[in-house]
Short mmCIF file of C-alpha atoms in Angstrom, two decimals:
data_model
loop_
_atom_site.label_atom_id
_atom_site.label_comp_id
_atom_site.label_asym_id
_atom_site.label_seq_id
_atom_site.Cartn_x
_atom_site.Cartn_y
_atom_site.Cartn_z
CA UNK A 1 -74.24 -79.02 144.54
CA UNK A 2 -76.44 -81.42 146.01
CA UNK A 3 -78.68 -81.91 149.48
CA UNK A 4 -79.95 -78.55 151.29
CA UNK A 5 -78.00 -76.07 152.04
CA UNK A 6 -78.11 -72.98 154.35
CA UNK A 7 -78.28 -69.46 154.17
CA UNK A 8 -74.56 -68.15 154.92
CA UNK A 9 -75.75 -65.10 156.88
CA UNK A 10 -77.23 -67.63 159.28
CA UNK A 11 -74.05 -69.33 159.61
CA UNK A 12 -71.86 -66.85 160.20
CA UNK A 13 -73.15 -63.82 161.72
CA UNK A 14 -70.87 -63.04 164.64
CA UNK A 15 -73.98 -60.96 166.42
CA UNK A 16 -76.51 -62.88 168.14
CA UNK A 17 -79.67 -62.05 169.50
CA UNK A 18 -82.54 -63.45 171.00
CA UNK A 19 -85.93 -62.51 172.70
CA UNK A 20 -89.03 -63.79 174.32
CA UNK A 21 -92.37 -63.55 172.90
CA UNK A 22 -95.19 -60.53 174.24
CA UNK A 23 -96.79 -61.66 177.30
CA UNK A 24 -99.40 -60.06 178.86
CA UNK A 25 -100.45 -56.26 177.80
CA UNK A 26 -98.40 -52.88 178.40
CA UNK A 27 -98.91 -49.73 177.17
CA UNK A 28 -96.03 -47.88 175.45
CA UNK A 29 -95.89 -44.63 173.32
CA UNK A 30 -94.37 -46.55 169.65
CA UNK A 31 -95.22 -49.70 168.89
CA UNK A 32 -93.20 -51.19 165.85
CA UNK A 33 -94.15 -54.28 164.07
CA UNK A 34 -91.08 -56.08 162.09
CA UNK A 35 -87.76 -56.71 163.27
CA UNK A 36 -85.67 -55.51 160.36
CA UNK A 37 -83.51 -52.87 159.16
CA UNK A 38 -86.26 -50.11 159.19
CA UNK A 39 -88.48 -51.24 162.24
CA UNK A 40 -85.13 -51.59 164.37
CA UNK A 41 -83.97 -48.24 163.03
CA UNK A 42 -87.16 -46.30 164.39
CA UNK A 43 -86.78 -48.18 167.55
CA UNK A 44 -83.36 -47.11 168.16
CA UNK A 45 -83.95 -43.53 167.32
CA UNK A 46 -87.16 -43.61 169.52
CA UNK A 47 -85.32 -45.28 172.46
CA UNK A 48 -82.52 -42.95 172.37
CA UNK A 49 -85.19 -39.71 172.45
CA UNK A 50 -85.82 -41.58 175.53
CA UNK A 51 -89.77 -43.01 174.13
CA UNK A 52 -91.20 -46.12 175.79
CA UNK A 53 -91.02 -48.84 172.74
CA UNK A 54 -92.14 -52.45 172.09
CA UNK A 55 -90.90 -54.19 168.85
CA UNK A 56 -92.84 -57.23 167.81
CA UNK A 57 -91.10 -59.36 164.73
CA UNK A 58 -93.60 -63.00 164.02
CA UNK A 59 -90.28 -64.78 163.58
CA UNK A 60 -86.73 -63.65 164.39
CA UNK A 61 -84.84 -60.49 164.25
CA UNK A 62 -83.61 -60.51 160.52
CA UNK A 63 -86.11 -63.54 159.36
CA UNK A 64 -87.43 -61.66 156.40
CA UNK A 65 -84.82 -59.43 153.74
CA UNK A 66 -83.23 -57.96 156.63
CA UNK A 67 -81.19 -61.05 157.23
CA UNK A 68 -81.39 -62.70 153.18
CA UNK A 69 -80.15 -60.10 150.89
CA UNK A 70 -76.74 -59.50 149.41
CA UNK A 71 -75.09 -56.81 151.75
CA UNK A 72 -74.44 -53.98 149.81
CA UNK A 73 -74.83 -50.49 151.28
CA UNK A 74 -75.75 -48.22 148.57
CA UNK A 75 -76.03 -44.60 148.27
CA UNK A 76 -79.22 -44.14 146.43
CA UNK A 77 -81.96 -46.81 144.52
CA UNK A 78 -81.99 -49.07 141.06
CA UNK A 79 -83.91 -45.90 139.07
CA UNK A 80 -80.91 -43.44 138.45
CA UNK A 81 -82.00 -39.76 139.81
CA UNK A 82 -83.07 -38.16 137.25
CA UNK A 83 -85.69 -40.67 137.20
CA UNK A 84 -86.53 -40.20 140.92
CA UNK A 85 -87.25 -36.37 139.88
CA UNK A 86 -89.29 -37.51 137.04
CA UNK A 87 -91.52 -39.53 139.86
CA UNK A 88 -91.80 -37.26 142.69
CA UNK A 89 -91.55 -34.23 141.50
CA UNK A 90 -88.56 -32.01 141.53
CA UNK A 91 -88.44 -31.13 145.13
CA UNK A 92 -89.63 -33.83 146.80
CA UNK A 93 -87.27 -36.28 143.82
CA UNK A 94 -84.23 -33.95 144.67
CA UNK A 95 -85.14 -34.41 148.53
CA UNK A 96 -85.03 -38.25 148.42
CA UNK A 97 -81.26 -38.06 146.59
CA UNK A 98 -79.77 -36.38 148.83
CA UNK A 99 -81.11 -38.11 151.99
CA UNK A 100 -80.33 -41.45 150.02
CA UNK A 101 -76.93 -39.92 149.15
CA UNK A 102 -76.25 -40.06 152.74
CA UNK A 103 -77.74 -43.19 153.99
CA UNK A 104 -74.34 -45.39 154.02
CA UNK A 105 -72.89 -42.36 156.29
CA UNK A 106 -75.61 -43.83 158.68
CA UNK A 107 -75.39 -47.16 158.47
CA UNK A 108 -71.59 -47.22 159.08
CA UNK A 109 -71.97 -44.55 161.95
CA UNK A 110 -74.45 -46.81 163.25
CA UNK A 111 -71.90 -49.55 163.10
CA UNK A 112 -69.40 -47.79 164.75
CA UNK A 113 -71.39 -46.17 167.71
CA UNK A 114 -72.80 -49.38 168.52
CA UNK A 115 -69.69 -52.07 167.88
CA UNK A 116 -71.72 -54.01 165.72
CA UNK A 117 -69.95 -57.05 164.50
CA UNK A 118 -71.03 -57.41 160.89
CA UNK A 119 -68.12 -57.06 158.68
CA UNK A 120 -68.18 -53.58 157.38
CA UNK A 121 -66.35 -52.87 154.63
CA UNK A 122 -66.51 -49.26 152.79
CA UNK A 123 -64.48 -49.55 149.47
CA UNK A 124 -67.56 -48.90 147.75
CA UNK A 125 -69.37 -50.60 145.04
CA UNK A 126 -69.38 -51.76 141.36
CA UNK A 127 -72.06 -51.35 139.41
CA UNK A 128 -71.27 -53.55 136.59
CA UNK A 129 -71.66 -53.30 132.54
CA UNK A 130 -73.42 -56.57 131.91
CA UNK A 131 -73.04 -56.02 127.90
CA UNK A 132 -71.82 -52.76 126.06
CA UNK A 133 -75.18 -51.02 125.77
CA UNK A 134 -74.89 -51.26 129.93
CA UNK A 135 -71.78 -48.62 129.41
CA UNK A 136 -74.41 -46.21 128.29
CA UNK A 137 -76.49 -46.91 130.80
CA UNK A 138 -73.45 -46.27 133.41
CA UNK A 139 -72.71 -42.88 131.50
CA UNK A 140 -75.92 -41.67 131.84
CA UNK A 141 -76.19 -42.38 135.36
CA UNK A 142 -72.50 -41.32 135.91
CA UNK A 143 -73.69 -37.77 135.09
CA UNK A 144 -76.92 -37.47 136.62
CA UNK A 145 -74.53 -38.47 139.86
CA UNK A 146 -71.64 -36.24 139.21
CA UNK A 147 -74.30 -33.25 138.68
CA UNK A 148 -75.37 -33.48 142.30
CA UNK A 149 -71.54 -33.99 143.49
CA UNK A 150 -71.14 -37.79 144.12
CA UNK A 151 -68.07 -39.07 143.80
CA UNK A 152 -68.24 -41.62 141.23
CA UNK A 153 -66.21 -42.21 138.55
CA UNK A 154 -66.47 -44.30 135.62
CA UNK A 155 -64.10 -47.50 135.39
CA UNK A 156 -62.65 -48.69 131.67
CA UNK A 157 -62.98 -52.42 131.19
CA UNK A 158 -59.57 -53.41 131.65
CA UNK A 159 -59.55 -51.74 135.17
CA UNK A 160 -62.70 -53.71 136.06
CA UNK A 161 -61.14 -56.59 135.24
CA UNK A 162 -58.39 -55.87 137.69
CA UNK A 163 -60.96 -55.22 140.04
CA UNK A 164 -63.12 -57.77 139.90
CA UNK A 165 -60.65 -60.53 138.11
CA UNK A 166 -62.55 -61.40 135.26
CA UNK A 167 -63.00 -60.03 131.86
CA UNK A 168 -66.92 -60.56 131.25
CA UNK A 169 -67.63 -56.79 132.08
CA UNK A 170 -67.28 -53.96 129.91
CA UNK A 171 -67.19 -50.91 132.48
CA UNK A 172 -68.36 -50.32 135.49
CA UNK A 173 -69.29 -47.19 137.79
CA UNK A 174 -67.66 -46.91 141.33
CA UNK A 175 -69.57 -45.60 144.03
CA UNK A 176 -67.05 -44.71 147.15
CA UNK A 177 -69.57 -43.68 149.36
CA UNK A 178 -71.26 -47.57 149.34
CA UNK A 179 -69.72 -50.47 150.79
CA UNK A 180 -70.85 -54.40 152.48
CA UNK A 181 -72.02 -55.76 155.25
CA UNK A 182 -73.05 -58.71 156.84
CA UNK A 183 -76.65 -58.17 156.82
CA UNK A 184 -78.22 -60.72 159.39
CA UNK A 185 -75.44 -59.72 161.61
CA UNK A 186 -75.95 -55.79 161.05
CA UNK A 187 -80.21 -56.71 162.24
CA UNK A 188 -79.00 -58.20 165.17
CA UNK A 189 -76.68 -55.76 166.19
CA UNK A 190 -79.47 -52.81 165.76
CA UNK A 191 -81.50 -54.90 167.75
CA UNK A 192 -78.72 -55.73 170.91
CA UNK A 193 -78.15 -51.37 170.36
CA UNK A 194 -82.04 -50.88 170.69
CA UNK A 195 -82.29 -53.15 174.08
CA UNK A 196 -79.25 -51.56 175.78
CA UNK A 197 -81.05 -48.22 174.76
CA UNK A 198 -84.34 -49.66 176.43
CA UNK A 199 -86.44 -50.48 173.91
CA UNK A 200 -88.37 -53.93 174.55
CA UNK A 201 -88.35 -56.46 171.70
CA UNK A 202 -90.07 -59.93 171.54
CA UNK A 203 -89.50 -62.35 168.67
CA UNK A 204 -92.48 -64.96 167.66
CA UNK A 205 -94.95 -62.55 168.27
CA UNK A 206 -96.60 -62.26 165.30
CA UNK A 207 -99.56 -59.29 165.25
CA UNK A 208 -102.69 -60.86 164.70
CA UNK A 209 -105.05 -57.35 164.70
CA UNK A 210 -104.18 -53.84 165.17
CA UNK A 211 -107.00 -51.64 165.61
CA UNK A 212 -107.39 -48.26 166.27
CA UNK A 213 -109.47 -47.73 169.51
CA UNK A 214 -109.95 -44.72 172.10
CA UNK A 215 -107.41 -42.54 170.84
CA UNK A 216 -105.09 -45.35 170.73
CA UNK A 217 -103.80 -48.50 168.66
CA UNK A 218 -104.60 -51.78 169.99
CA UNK A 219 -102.09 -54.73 168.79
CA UNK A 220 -102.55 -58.51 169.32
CA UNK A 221 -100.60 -60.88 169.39
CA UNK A 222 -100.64 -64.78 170.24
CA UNK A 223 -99.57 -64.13 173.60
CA UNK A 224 -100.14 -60.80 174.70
CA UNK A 225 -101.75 -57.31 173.58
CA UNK A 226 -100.09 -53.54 173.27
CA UNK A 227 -101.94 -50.26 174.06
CA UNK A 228 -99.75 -47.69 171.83
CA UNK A 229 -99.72 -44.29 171.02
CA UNK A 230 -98.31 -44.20 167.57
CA UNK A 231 -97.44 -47.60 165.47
CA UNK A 232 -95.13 -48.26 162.51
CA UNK A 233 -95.60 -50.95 160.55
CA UNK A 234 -92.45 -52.26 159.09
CA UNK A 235 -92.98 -55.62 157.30
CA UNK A 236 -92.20 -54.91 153.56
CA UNK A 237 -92.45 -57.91 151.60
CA UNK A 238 -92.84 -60.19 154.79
CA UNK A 239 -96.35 -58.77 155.81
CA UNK A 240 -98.80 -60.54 157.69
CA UNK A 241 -102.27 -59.50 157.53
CA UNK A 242 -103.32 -57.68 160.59
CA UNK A 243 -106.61 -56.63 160.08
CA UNK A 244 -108.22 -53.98 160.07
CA UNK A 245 -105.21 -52.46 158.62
CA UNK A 246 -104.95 -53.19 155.09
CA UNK A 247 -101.64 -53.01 153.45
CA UNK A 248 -101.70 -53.47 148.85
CA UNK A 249 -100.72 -56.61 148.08
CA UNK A 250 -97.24 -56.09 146.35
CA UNK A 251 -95.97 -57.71 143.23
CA UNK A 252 -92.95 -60.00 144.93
CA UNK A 253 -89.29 -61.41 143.04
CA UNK A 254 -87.36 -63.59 144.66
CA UNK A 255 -83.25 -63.47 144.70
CA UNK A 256 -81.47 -66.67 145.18
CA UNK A 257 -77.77 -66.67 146.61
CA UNK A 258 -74.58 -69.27 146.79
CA UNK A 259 -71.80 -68.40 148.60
CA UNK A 260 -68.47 -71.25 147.84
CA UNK A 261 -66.16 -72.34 150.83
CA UNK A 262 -63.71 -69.68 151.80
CA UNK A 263 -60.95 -69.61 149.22
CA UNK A 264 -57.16 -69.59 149.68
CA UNK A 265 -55.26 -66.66 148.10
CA UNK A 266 -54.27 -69.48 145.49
CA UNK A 267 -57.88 -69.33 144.11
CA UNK A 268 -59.53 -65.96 144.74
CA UNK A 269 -56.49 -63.42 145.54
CA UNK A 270 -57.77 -61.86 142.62
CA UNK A 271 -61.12 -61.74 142.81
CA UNK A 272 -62.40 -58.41 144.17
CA UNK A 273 -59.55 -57.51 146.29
CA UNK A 274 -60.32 -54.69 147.08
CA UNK A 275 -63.61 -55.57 148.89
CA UNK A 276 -66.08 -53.52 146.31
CA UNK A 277 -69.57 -55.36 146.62
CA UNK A 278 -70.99 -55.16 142.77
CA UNK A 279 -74.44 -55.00 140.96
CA UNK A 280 -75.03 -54.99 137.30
CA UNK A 281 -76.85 -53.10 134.36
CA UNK A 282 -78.80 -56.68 133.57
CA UNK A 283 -82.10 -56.67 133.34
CA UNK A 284 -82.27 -59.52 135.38
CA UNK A 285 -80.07 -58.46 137.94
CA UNK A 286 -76.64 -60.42 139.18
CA UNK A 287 -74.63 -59.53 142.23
CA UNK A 288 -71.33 -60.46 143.18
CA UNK A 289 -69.43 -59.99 146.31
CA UNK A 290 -67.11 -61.71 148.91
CA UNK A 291 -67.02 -61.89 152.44
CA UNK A 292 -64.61 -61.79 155.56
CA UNK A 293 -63.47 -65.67 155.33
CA UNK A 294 -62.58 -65.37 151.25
CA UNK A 295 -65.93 -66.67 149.95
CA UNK A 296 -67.24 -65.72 146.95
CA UNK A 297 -70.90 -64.86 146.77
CA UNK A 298 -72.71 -64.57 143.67
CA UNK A 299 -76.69 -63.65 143.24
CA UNK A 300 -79.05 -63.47 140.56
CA UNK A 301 -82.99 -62.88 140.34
CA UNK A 302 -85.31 -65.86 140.83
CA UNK A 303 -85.59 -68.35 144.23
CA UNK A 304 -86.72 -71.59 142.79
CA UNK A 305 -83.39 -73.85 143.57
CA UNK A 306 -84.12 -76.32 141.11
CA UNK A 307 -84.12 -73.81 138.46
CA UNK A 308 -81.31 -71.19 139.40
CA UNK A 309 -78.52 -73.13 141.35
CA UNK A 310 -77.32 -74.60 137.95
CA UNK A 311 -77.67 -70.86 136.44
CA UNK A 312 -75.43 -69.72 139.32
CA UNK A 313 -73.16 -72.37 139.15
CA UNK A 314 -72.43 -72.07 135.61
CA UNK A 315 -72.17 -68.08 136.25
CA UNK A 316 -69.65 -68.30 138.66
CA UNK A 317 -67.96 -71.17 136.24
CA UNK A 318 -68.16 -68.29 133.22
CA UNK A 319 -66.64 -65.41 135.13
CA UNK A 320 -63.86 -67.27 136.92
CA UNK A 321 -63.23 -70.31 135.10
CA UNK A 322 -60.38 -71.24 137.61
CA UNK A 323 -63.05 -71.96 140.10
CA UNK A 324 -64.76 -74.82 138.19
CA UNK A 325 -65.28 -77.62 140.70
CA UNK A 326 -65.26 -75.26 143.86
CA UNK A 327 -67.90 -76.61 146.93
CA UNK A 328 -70.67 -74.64 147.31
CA UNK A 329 -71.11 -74.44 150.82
CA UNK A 330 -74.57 -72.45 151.31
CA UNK A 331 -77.43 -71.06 149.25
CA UNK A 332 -80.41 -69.42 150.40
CA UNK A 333 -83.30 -66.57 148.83
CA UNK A 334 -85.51 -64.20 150.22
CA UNK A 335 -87.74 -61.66 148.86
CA UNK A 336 -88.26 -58.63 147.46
CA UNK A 337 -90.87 -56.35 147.73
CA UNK A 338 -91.36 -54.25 144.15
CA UNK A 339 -93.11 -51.22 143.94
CA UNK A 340 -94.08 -50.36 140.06
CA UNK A 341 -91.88 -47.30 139.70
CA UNK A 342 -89.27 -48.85 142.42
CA UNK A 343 -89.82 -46.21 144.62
CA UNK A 344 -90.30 -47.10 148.51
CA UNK A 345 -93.79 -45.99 150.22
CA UNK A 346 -94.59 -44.09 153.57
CA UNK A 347 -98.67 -45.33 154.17
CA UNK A 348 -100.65 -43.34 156.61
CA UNK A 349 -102.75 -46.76 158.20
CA UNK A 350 -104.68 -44.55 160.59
CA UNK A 351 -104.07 -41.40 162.87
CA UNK A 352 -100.44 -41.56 164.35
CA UNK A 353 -99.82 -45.01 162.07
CA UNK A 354 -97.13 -45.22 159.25
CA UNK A 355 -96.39 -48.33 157.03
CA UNK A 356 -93.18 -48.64 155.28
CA UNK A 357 -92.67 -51.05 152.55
CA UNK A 358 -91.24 -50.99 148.31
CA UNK A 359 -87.73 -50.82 148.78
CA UNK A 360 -87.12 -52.76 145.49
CA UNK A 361 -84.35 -54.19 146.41
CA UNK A 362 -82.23 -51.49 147.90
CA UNK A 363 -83.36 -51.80 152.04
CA UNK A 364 -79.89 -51.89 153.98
CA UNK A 365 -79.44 -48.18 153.56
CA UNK A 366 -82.94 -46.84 152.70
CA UNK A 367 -84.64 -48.73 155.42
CA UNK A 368 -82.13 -47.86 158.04
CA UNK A 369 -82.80 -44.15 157.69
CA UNK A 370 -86.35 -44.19 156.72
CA UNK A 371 -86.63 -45.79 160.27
CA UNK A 372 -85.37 -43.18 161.97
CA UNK A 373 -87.03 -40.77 159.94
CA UNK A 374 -90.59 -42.72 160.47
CA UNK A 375 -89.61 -42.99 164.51
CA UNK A 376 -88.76 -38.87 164.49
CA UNK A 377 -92.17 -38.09 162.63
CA UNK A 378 -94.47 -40.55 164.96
CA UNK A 379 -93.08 -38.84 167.84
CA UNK A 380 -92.97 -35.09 166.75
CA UNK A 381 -95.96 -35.46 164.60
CA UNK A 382 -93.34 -33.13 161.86
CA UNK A 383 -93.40 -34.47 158.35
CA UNK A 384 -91.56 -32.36 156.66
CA UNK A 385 -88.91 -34.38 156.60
CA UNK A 386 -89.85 -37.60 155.96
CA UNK A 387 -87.61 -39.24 152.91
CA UNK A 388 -90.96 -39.35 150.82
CA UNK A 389 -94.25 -37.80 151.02
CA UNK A 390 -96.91 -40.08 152.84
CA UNK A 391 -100.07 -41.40 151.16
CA UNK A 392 -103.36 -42.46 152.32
CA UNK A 393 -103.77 -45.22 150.01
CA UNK A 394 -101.54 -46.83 147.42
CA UNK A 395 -102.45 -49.87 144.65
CA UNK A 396 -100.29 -52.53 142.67
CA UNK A 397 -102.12 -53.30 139.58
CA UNK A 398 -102.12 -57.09 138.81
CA UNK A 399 -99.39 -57.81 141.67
CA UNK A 400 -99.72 -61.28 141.37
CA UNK A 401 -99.86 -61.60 137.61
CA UNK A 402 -96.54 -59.08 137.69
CA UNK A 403 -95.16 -61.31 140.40
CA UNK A 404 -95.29 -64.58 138.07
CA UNK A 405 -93.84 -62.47 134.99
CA UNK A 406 -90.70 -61.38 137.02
CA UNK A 407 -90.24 -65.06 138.77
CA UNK A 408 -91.29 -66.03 134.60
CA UNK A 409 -88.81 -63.45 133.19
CA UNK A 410 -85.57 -64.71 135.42
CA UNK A 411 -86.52 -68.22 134.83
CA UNK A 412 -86.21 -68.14 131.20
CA UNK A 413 -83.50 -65.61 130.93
CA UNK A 414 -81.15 -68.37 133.29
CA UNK A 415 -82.23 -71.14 131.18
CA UNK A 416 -80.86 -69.48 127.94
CA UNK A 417 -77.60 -68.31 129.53
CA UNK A 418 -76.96 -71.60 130.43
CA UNK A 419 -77.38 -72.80 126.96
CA UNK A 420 -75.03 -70.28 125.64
#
């Protein structure tokens, strides 16, 4: 692989959408800063309950992990729920799994309501044994699921290699409810489905100050300035200061992608044919997937290019040796927001203010409905049933220290598999 390369979402997202920056001032009852899956959620709910809304996003619909990450619609987060109980509490940890349970029912509803052209695909998902302690892991998690009725069901190794078409993996769990997307093209389509419902939304308007003022909130941009009744702050790991709010600064991984040229049935007929997007038990997390045109799309924790394209090379070279040689044709990262017990966060910033942010990884799903939930509470002032409680205040111990040992971590653990 040599010179730069792309992001393939970028390339080939068969949605488009643009928008002018915030001129002038208006005055509008939600104002939602962040133009990704869970600020275009809320304003699509809000515009359909027929509220006056203004989205601001500092760069372009899907610029930050909206329109970066792998594409996989899961049904639930990385900590297995038990784990989730252990956190929140029964209730509110039982809550949280089922509303997660039934995210991907809303992201492919969404989908289908609104036309959106982003290659949805719902054979579900493979979450992969990386090594045979990660069968354990999988049976664990298999019953924690199967005790609150999912549908999963535990794959034998020589299945997954007839799923997948290679042998490296010993098990894997299959999710039916989950499935992929493409996610730059599934931003922009929330965002053409919010304008036809009415909502206004202005790219390179970054918000410079949001204060609260009057009984209202006051937001500035560049160009212009809102007068809003409620605000949702929707930025996740690419916040911008906008003081006086004050958002915890969040420990931070990167995830670096390659995606290959689109592959003839003579190369990759095998290779996931049935369309599962896949995750595994590693530590240091890999993802795998395809897309419409036949590429193959493999991920891995870490963004430095220097130091991970040759780890992802090799890894693709190690799973399917058959491909050794094959053009990569794009590569890209973006990053991830990590909360310390991967759990995402509803922030109360100020009277009728929310900030959402901490998906750890998992935000096509979880951001799409905590959106809608955030957009339905602002507007009824009901909590009760928010996906999480909300918090006043929230701190990351040593975020930037914990950000270097994860970058540190993935670094070292790519440099050793490509020794081996």
């Amino acid at each position: 692989m040599s010179g730069p390369l792309t992001s393939l979402w970028q390339a080939s997202a068969a949605e488009d959408f643009a928008a002018p920056p915030l001129q002038g001032e208006r005055s509008v009852d939600l104002a939602i800063v962040g133009g990704g899956y869970t600020g275009l959620s809320a304003a699509l709910e809000a515009a359909g309950q027929g509220a006056d809304v203004t989205l601001l996003e500092a760069e372009t619909v899907g610029h930050g992990g909206s329109g970066r990450n792998v594409g996989l619609v899961n049904a639930g987060l990385w900590l297995p729920p038990d784990a989730v109980c252990k956190t929140l509490g029964q209730a509110a940890g039982e809550h949280l799994n089922t509303v997660l349970a039934g995210a991907p029912d809303l992201v492919f509803d969404l989908i289908e309501t609104h036309n959106i052209a982003c290659e949805p695909v719902r054979n579900g998902t493979l979450h992969l044994a990386h090594a045979p302690k990660g069968v354990a892991q999988l049976r664990e998690r298999l019953a924690q699921m199967q005790a609150r009725g999912a549908p999963v069901r535990l794959l034998e190794a020589t299945e997954v290699a007839t799923r997948t078409g290679t042998e490296r993996f010993h098990g894997a769990l299959h999710d039916p409810r989950a499935g992929t997307i493409q996610p730059l093209a599934y931003a922009r389509g929330l965002a053409r489905a919010t304008a036809e419902q009415g909502a206004r939304l202005h790219e390179q308007s970054p918000v410079t100050a949001a204060t609260r003022h009057g009984g209202q909130w006051v937001i500035h941009t560049p160009g212009g300035k809102l007068r809003a009744k409620h605000l949702l702050m929707a930025t996740n790991a690419y916040h911008i200061p906008a003081p006086p709010v004050r958002l915890p600064e969040m420990p931070v991984v990167q995830f670096y992608q390659l995606a290959t040229e689109p592959l003839g049935d003579n190369l990759a007929r095998d290779i996931l044919a049935g369309g599962e997007g896949c995750w595994d038990t590693g530590l240091v997390m890999t993802s795998l997937r395809r897309d419409a045109a036949g590429r193959i799309i493999l991920g891995g924790m870490g963004g430095d290019a220097s130091a991970h394209a040759n780890w992802a090379e090799r890894k693709l070279t190690q799973l399917f040796p058959h491909l050794r040689g094959t053009e990569i044709s794009h590569a890209w990262a973006g990053r991830i927001a990590m909360t310390g017990n991967h759990l995402p966060r509803i922030q109360r910033i100020g009277q009728g203010g929310y900030a959402i942010y901490g998906y750890s990884g998992r935000g096509i799903a979880p951001g799409t409905v905590f959106g809608r939930a955030a957009a339905r509470a602002l507007l009824s002032g009901q909590e009760d049933d928010l996906p999480v409680p909300v918090i006043d205040a929230h701190r990351e111990a040593f975020a930037g220290l914990r950000t270097l040992y994860y970058e540190t971590g993935a670094r070292m653990v790519h440099l050793i598999a490509a020794r081996g």
